[in-house]
PDB file of C-alpha atoms in Angstrom:
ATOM      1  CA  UNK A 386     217.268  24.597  70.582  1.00 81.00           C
ATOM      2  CA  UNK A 387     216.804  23.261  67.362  1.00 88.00           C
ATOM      3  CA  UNK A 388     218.428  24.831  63.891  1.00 92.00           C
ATOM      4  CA  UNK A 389     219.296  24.236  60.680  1.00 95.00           C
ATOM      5  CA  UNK A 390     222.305  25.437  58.725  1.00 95.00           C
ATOM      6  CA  UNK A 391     222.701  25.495  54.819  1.00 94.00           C
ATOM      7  CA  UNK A 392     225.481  26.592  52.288  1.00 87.00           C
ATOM      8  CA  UNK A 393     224.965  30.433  51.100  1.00 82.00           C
ATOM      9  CA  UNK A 394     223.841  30.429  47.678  1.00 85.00           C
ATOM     10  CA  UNK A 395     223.077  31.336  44.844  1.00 93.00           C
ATOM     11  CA  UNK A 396     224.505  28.178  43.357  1.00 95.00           C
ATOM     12  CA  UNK A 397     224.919  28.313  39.515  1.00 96.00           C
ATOM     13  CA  UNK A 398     225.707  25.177  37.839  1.00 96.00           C
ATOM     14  CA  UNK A 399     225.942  24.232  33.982  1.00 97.00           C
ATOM     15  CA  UNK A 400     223.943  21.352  32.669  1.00 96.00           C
ATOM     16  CA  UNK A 401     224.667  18.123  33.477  1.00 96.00           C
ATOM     17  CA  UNK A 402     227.139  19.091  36.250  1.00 97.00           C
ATOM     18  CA  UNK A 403     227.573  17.406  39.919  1.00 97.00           C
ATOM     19  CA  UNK A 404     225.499  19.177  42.622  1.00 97.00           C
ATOM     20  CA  UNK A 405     225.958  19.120  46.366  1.00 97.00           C
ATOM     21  CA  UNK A 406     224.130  21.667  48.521  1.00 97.00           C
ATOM     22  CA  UNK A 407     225.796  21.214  52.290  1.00 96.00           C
ATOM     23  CA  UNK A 408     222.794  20.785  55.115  1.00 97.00           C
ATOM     24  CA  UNK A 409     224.098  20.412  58.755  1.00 97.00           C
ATOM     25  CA  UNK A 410     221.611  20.691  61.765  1.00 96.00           C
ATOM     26  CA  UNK A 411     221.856  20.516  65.453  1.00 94.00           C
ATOM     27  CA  UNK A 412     218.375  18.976  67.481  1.00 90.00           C
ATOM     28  CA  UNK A 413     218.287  18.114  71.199  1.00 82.00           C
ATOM     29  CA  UNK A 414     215.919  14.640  70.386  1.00 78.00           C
ATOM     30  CA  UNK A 415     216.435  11.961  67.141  1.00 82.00           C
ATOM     31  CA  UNK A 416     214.661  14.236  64.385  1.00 89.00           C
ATOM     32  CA  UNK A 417     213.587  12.932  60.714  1.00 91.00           C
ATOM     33  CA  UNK A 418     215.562  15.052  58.112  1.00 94.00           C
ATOM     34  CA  UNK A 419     214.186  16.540  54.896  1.00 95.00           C
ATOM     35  CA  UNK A 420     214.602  18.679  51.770  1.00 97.00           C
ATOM     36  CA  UNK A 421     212.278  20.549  50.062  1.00 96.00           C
ATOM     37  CA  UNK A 422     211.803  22.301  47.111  1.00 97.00           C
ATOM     38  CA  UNK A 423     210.338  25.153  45.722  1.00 95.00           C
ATOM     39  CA  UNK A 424     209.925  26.485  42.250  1.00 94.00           C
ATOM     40  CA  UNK A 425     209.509  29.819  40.808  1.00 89.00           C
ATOM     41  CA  UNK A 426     206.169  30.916  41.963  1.00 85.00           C
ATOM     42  CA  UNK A 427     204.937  27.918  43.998  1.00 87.00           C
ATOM     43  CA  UNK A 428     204.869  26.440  47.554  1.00 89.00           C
ATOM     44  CA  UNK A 429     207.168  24.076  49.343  1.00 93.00           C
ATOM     45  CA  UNK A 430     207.154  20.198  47.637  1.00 93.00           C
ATOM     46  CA  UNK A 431     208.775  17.282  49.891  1.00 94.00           C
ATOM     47  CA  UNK A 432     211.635  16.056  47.699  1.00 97.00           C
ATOM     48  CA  UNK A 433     213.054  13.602  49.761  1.00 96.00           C
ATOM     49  CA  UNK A 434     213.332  12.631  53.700  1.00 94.00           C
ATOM     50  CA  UNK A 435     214.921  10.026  56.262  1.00 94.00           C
ATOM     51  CA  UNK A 436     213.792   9.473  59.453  1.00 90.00           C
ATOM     52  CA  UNK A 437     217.045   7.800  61.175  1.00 89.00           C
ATOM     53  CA  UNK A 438     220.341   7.464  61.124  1.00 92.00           C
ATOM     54  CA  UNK A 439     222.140   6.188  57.851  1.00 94.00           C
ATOM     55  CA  UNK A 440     218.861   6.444  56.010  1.00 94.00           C
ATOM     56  CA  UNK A 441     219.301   7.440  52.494  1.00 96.00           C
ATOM     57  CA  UNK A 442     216.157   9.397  51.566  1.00 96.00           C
ATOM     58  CA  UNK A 443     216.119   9.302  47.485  1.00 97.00           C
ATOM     59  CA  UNK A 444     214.206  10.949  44.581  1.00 96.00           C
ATOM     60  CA  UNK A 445     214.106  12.533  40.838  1.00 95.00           C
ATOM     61  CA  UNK A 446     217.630  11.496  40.928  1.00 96.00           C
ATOM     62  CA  UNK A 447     218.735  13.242  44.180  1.00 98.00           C
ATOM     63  CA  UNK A 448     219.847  11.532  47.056  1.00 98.00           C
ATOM     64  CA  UNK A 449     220.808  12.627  50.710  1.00 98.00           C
ATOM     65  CA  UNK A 450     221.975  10.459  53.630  1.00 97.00           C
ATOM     66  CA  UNK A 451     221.170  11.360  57.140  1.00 96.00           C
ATOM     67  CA  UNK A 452     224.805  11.198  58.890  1.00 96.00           C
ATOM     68  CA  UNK A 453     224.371  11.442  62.756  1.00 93.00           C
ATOM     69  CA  UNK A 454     228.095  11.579  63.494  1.00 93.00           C
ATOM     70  CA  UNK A 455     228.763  14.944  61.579  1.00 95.00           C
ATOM     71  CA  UNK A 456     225.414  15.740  61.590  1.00 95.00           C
ATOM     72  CA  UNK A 457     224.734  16.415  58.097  1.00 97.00           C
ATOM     73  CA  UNK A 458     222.254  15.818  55.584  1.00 97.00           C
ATOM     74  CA  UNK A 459     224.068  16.929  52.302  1.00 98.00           C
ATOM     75  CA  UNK A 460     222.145  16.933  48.858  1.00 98.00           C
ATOM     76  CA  UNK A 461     223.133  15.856  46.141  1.00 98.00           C
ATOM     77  CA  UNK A 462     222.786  15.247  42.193  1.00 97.00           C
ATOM     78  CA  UNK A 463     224.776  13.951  39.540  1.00 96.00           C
ATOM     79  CA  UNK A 464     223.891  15.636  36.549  1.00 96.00           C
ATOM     80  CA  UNK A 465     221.483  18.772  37.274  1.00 97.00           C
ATOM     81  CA  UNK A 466     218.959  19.951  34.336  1.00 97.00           C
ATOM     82  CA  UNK A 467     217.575  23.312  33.671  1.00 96.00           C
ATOM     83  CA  UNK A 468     214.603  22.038  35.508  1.00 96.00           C
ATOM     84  CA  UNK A 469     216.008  21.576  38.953  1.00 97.00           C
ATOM     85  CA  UNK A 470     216.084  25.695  39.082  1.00 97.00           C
ATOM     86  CA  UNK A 471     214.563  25.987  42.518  1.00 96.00           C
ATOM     87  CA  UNK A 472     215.172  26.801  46.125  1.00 95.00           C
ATOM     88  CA  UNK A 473     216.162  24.019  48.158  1.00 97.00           C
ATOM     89  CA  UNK A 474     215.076  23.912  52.135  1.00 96.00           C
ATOM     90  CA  UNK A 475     216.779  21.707  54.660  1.00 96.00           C
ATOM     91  CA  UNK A 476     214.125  20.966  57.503  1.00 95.00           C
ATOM     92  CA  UNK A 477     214.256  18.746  60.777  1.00 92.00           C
ATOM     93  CA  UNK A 478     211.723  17.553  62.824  1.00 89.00           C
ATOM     94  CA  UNK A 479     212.953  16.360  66.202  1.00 77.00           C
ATOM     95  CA  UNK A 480     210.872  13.884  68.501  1.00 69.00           C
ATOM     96  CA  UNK A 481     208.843  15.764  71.098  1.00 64.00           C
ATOM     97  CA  UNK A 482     207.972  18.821  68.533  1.00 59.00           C
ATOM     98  CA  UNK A 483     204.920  17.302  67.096  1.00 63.00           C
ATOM     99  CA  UNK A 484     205.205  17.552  63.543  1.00 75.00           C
ATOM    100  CA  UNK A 485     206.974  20.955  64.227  1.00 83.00           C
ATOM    101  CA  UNK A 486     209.711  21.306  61.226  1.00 89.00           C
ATOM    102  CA  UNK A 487     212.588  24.066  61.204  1.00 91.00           C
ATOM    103  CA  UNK A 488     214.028  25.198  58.064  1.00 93.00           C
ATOM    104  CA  UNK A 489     217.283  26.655  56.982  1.00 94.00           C
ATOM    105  CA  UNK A 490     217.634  29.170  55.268  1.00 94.00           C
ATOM    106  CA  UNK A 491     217.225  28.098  52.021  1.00 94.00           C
ATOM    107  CA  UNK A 492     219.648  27.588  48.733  1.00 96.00           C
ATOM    108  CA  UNK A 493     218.494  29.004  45.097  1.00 95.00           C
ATOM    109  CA  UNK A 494     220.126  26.556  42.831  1.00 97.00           C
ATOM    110  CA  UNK A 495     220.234  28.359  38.936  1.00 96.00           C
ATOM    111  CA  UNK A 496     221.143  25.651  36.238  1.00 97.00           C
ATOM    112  CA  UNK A 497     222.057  27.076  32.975  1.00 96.00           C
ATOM    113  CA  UNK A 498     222.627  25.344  29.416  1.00 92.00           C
TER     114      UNK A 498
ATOM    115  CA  UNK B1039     196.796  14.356  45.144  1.00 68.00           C
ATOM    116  CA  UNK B1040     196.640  16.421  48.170  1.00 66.00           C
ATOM    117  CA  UNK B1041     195.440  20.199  48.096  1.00 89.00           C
ATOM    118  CA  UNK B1042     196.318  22.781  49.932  1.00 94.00           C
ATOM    119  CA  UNK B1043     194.978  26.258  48.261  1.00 95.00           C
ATOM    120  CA  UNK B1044     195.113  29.590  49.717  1.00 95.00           C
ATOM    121  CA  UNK B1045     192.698  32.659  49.066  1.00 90.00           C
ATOM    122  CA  UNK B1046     195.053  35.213  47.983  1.00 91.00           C
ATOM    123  CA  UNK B1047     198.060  34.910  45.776  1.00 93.00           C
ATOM    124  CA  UNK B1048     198.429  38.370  46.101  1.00 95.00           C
ATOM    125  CA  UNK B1049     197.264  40.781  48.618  1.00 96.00           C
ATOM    126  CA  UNK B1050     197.728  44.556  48.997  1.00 97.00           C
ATOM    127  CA  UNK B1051     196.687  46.360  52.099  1.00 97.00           C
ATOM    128  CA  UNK B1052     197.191  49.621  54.015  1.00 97.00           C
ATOM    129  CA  UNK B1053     198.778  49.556  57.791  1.00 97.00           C
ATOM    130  CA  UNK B1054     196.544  49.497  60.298  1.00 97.00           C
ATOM    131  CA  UNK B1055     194.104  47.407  58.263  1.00 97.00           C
ATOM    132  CA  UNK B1056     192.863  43.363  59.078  1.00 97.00           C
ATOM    133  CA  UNK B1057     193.628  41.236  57.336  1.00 97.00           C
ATOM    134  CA  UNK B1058     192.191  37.649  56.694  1.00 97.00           C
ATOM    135  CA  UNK B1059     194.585  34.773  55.257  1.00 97.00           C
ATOM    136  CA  UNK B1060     192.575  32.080  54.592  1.00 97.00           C
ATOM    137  CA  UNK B1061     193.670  28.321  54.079  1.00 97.00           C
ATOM    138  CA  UNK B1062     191.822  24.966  53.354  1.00 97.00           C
ATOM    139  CA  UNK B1063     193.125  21.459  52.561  1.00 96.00           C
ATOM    140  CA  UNK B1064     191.095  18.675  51.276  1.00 94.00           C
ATOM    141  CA  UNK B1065     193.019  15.525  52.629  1.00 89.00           C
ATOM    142  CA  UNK B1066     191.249  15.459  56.392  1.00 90.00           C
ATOM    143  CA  UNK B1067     194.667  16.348  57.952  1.00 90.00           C
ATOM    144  CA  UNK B1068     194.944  17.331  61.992  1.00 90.00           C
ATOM    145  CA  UNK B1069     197.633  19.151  61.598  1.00 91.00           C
ATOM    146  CA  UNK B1070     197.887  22.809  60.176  1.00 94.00           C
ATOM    147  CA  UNK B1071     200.603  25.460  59.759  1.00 95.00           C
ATOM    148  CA  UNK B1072     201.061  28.746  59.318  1.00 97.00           C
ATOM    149  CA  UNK B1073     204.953  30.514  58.322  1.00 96.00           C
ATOM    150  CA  UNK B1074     206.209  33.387  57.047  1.00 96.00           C
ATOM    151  CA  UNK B1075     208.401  33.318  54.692  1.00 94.00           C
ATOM    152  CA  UNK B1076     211.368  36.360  53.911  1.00 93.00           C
ATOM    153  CA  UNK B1077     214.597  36.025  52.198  1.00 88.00           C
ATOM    154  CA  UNK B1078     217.549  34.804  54.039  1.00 86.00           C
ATOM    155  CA  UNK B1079     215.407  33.436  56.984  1.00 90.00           C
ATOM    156  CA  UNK B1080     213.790  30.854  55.238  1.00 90.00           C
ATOM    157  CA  UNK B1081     210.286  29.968  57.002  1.00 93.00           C
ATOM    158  CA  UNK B1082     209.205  30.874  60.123  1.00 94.00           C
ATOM    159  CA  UNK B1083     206.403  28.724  62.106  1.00 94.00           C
ATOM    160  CA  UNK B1084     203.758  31.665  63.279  1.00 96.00           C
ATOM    161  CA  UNK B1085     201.215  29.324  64.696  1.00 96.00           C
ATOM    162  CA  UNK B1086     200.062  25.627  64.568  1.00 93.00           C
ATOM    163  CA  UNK B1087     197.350  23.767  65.036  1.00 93.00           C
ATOM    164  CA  UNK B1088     196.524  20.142  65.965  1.00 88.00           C
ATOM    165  CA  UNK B1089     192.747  19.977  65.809  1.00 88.00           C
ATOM    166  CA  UNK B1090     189.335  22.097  65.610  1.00 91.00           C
ATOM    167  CA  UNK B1091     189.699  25.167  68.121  1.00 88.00           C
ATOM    168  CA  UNK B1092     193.077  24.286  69.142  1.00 89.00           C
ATOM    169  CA  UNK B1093     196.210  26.525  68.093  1.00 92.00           C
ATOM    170  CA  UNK B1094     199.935  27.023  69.654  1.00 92.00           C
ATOM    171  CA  UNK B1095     202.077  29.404  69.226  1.00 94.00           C
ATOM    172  CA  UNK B1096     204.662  28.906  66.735  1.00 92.00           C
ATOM    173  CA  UNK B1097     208.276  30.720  67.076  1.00 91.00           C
ATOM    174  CA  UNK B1098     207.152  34.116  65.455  1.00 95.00           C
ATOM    175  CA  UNK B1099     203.117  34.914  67.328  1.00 96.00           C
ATOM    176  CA  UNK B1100     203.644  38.516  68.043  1.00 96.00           C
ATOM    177  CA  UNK B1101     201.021  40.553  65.792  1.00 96.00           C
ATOM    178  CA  UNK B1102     199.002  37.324  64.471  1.00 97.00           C
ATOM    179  CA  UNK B1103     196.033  35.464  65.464  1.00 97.00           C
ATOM    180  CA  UNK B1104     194.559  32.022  64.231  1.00 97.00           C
ATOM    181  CA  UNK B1105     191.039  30.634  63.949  1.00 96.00           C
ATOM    182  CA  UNK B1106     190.375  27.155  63.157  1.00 96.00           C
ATOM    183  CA  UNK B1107     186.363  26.576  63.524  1.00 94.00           C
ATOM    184  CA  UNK B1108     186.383  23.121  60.593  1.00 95.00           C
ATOM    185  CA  UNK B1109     188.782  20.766  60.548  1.00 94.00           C
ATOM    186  CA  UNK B1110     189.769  21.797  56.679  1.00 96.00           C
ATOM    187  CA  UNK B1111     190.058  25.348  57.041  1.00 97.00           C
ATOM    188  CA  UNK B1112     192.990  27.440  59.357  1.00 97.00           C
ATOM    189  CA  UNK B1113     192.788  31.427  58.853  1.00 97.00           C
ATOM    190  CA  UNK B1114     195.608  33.645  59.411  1.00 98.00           C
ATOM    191  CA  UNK B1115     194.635  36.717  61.199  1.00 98.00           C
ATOM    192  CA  UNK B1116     196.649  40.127  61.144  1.00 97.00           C
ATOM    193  CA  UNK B1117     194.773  42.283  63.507  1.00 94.00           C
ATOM    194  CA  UNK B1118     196.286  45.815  62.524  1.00 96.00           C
ATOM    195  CA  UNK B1119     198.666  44.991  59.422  1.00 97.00           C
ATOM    196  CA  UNK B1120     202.168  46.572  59.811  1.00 97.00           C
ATOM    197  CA  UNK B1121     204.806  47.325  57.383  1.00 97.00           C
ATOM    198  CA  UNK B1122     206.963  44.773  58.870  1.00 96.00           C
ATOM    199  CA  UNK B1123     204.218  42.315  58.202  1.00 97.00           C
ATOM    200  CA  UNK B1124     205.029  42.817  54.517  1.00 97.00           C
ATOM    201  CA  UNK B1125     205.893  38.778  53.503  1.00 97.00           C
ATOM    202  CA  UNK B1126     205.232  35.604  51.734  1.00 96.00           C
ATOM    203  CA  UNK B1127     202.784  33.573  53.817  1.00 97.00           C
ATOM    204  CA  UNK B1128     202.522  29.639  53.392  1.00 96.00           C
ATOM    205  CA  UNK B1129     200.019  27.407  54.297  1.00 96.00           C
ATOM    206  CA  UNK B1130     200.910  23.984  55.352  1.00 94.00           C
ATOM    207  CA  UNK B1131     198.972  20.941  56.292  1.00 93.00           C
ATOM    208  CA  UNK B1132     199.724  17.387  57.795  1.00 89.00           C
ATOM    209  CA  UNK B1133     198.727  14.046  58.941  1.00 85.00           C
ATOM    210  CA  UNK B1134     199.603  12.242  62.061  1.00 78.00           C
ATOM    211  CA  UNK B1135     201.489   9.141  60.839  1.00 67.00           C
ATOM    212  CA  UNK B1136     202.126   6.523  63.353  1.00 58.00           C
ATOM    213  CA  UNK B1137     205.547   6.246  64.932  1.00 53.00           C
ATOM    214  CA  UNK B1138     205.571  10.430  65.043  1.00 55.00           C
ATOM    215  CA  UNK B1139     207.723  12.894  63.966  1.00 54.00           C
ATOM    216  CA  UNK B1140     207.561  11.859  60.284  1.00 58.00           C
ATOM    217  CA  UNK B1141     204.669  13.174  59.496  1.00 72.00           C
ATOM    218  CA  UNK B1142     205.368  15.158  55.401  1.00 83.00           C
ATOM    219  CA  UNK B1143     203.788  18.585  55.491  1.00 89.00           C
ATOM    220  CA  UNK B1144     202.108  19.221  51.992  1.00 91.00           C
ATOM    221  CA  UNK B1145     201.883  23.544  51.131  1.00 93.00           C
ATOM    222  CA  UNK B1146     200.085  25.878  49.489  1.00 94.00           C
ATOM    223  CA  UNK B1147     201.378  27.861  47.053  1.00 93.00           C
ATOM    224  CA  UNK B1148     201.690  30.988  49.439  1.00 94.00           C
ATOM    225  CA  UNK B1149     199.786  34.660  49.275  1.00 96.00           C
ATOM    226  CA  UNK B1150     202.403  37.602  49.188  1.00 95.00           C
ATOM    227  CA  UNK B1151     201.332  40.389  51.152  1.00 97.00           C
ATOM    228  CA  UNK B1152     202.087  44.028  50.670  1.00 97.00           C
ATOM    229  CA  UNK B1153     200.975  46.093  53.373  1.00 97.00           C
ATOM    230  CA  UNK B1154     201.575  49.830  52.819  1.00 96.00           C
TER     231      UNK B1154
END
């Protein structure tokens, strides 16, 4: 079956430091890959999503490219802000689920000054 | 913007009680979602639905029901809340984009439920 797979956190970072939050996911079809976010005391928001291989999905100054050879959809910033405090969900959505997504687990990413 | 609200942010109720969970989104979407979510196991797809009157089980049924009579509106049914029911619930909703299995889901902001 289908399942995500994301890096333990929590993940504390200072301001303004590099942040990579490791996604890999196994899917029996050609799923889209996405991350989510959610903030303290809200729902899910799409942050960013590609739909096939080498597809860089892209926004609020993260980034994530869909690699189908290590299967991996790693996310990354360059310089995190106090802002981006949030969990972080890795979700696929494989052809044949209809619209179906699976999550992982989740990563709480703290950002401090 | 798209909408997604929930009744309940928070919701306290005794076991053996039921329990409504009501969700409506205001974009015309097919597609609706219920999940559960708890810490360290993310979100868990209860039940789905594609249409009016139609629902499929998601990965986690046992101890749930759904009822979608309008388009806009998917309720979450707990027919005799347990302990183990105790959870944040999110509400999701979707359209069908063409080419499939793209389709964004938009959320609510999710009702925690205490059952005691």
């Amino acid at each position: 079956g289908n399942s995500v797979t994301q890096m333990e956190g929590p993940v504390t970072l200072s301001e303004e430091a590099f942040l990579t939050i490791n996604c890999t996911y196994t899917a029996t079809g050609y799923p889209s890959l996405f991350w989510y976010v959610q903030y303290p005391g809200e729902g899910l928001q799409l942050l960013l999503k590609a739909t096939k291989a080498d597809d860089k999905g892209s926004n609020k100054g993260f980034e994530a490219t869909y690699r189908k050879e290590t299967t991996s959809f790693h996310l990354e910033k360059g310089s995190v802000q106090v802002s981006d405090s949030a969990v972080y969900f890795c979700a696929l959505m494989d052809t044949g689920t209809a619209s179906k997504l699976t999550f992982g687990t989740g990563t709480r990413l703290q950002v401090t000054l | 913007d798209v909408k997604v609200t929930q009744s309940s942010r928070y919701l306290v109720k005794r076991t053996g009680e039921k329990v409504f969970l009501e969700c409506v989104q205001d974009m015309d979407h097919e597609n609706m979602f219920w999940y559960r979510q708890d810490p360290g196991l993310g979100l868990r797809l209860i039940y789905f639905s594609y249409d009016v009157k139609m629902k499929e089980k998601g990965d986690i049924p046992e101890g749930y029901s759904v009822s979608r009579e309008k388009k806009e509106r998917f309720s979450l049914i707990l027919e005799s809340a347990s302990t183990n029911q105790t959870s944040m619930y999110l509400c999701a909703s979707s359209p069908i984009e063409q080419g499939g299995g793209t389709d964004t889901q938009y959320f609510g902001p999710g009702t925690r439920l205490t059952v005691l």
